Amino acid sequence: GENVEQHPSTLSVQEGDSAVIKCTYSDSASNYFPWYKQELGKRPQLIIDIRSNVGEKKDQRIAVTLNKTAKHFSLHITETQPEDSAVYFCSGSSNTGKLIFGQGTTLQVKP
Amino acid sequence: GAGVSQSPSNKVTEKGKDVELRCDPISGHTALYWYRQSLGQGLEFLIYFQGNSAPDKSGLPSDRFSAERTGGSVSTLTIQRTQQEDSAVYLCASSPLTGVDYGYTFGSGTRLTVV
């Protein structure tokens, strides 16, 4: 069935270092992969997305990569800052019309 | 509206009572989703409405949970005979067509506490 696996569940980095969160998906028909950031007590917010016809997309300090053959996609945050601390969710589209979410990664950026 | 609105923002109810949670999606968004997030946990899918199609109810955890969407806009999630395990944040999201194309915009959620 539809499934998105996300790793790691927690990630702690020093300010200025890079952070990488990885996801795999099972549905070969998935073609849209948005990432959401959820700060403590707030709603999840879309931060970046990628479609299957693109291998990489970058927006300032964040980038996403997609390997359709391996069914892997990743979020890369460079020059991390304390305000990047949050829970990050990857997701993938499904043929049932909804997004399938990963389990979430809690990122802590230490000053 | 400018965003997805949910009400109430907080709800404390006694075990066994019924509750109604409301979601007002972004104007023109045809797809509406309900998710549940328990403390420190991920996003659990509950139900999905798309236009006039029959809703996808595959995520509803029991027959105590139901939802409707009137006029293709506002949605109400009803939980009957609430139990303590129903305590969670209930998030609503909407999307222009379906989430497979445009992603979701989430509301701020309703924090439900069953005592």
mmCIF file of N, CA and C in Angstrom, chain A residues 6 11-15 23 28 32 36 47 50 65-66 69 71 73-74 76-77 79-80 85 97 102 104 106-107:
data_model
loop_
_atom_site.group_PDB
_atom_site.id
_atom_site.type_symbol
_atom_site.label_atom_id
_atom_site.label_comp_id
_atom_site.label_asym_id
_atom_site.label_seq_id
_atom_site.Cartn_x
_atom_site.Cartn_y
_atom_site.Cartn_z
ATOM 1 N N GLN A 6 10.402 8.040 6.781
ATOM 2 C CA GLN A 6 11.223 9.236 6.972
ATOM 3 C C GLN A 6 12.277 8.964 8.042
ATOM 4 N N LEU A 11 17.087 14.874 14.939
ATOM 5 C CA LEU A 11 18.358 15.319 14.377
ATOM 6 C C LEU A 11 18.796 16.562 15.126
ATOM 7 N N SER A 12 20.011 16.530 15.641
ATOM 8 C CA SER A 12 20.559 17.673 16.359
ATOM 9 C C SER A 12 21.834 18.115 15.659
ATOM 10 N N VAL A 13 21.901 19.400 15.307
ATOM 11 C CA VAL A 13 23.067 19.929 14.628
ATOM 12 C C VAL A 13 23.498 21.233 15.296
ATOM 13 N N GLN A 14 24.729 21.609 15.052
ATOM 14 C CA GLN A 14 25.245 22.875 15.559
ATOM 15 C C GLN A 14 24.883 23.969 14.549
ATOM 16 N N GLU A 15 24.592 25.131 15.074
ATOM 17 C CA GLU A 15 24.277 26.261 14.189
ATOM 18 C C GLU A 15 25.367 26.429 13.140
ATOM 19 N N CYS A 23 13.684 10.562 2.866
ATOM 20 C CA CYS A 23 12.407 9.852 2.795
ATOM 21 C C CYS A 23 12.412 8.870 1.627
ATOM 22 N N SER A 28 4.898 3.908 -6.905
ATOM 23 C CA SER A 28 5.636 4.349 -8.080
ATOM 24 C C SER A 28 4.881 5.406 -8.883
ATOM 25 N N TYR A 32 4.470 14.026 -6.883
ATOM 26 C CA TYR A 32 4.543 15.339 -6.248
ATOM 27 C C TYR A 32 4.938 15.138 -4.795
ATOM 28 N N TYR A 36 6.862 19.916 4.671
ATOM 29 C CA TYR A 36 6.203 20.819 5.592
ATOM 30 C C TYR A 36 7.065 21.013 6.831
ATOM 31 N N ILE A 47 7.063 24.360 2.836
ATOM 32 C CA ILE A 47 8.299 25.121 2.683
ATOM 33 C C ILE A 47 8.933 24.940 1.308
ATOM 34 N N ILE A 50 8.669 19.420 -4.809
ATOM 35 C CA ILE A 50 9.343 18.996 -6.033
ATOM 36 C C ILE A 50 8.433 18.046 -6.787
ATOM 37 N N THR A 65 16.026 17.023 -3.243
ATOM 38 C CA THR A 65 16.461 16.177 -4.342
ATOM 39 C C THR A 65 15.515 14.997 -4.452
ATOM 40 N N LEU A 66 15.374 14.497 -5.655
ATOM 41 C CA LEU A 66 14.463 13.379 -5.915
ATOM 42 C C LEU A 66 15.153 12.367 -6.810
ATOM 43 N N THR A 69 14.053 6.624 -9.558
ATOM 44 C CA THR A 69 14.390 5.219 -9.742
ATOM 45 C C THR A 69 14.462 4.508 -8.403
ATOM 46 N N LYS A 71 13.219 5.758 -5.621
ATOM 47 C CA LYS A 71 12.091 6.204 -4.796
ATOM 48 C C LYS A 71 12.579 6.849 -3.507
ATOM 49 N N PHE A 73 13.691 10.719 -1.723
ATOM 50 C CA PHE A 73 13.787 12.160 -1.829
ATOM 51 C C PHE A 73 14.287 12.710 -0.502
ATOM 52 N N SER A 74 14.982 13.830 -0.568
ATOM 53 C CA SER A 74 15.674 14.357 0.606
ATOM 54 C C SER A 74 15.527 15.865 0.708
ATOM 55 N N HIS A 76 17.548 19.174 2.241
ATOM 56 C CA HIS A 76 18.858 19.622 2.685
ATOM 57 C C HIS A 76 18.724 21.066 3.169
ATOM 58 N N ILE A 77 19.173 21.311 4.389
ATOM 59 C CA ILE A 77 19.192 22.674 4.917
ATOM 60 C C ILE A 77 20.643 23.028 5.180
ATOM 61 N N GLU A 79 23.695 25.931 6.343
ATOM 62 C CA GLU A 79 23.898 27.077 7.250
ATOM 63 C C GLU A 79 22.737 27.192 8.238
ATOM 64 N N THR A 80 22.473 26.104 8.944
ATOM 65 C CA THR A 80 21.310 26.071 9.824
ATOM 66 C C THR A 80 21.348 27.173 10.874
ATOM 67 N N SER A 85 14.822 25.183 13.845
ATOM 68 C CA SER A 85 14.364 24.136 14.764
ATOM 69 C C SER A 85 12.857 23.969 14.652
ATOM 70 N N GLY A 97 -5.764 10.713 -4.204
ATOM 71 C CA GLY A 97 -6.067 12.136 -4.110
ATOM 72 C C GLY A 97 -5.612 12.804 -2.832
ATOM 73 N N GLY A 102 5.308 11.295 5.905
ATOM 74 C CA GLY A 102 6.258 10.581 6.718
ATOM 75 C C GLY A 102 5.980 10.831 8.190
ATOM 76 N N GLY A 104 7.805 12.272 10.403
ATOM 77 C CA GLY A 104 8.304 13.521 10.962
ATOM 78 C C GLY A 104 9.721 13.396 11.500
ATOM 79 N N THR A 106 12.270 15.656 14.056
ATOM 80 C CA THR A 106 12.450 16.795 14.950
ATOM 81 C C THR A 106 13.884 17.288 14.811
ATOM 82 N N LEU A 107 14.030 18.482 14.271
ATOM 83 C CA LEU A 107 15.348 19.085 14.075
ATOM 84 C C LEU A 107 15.620 20.093 15.175
#
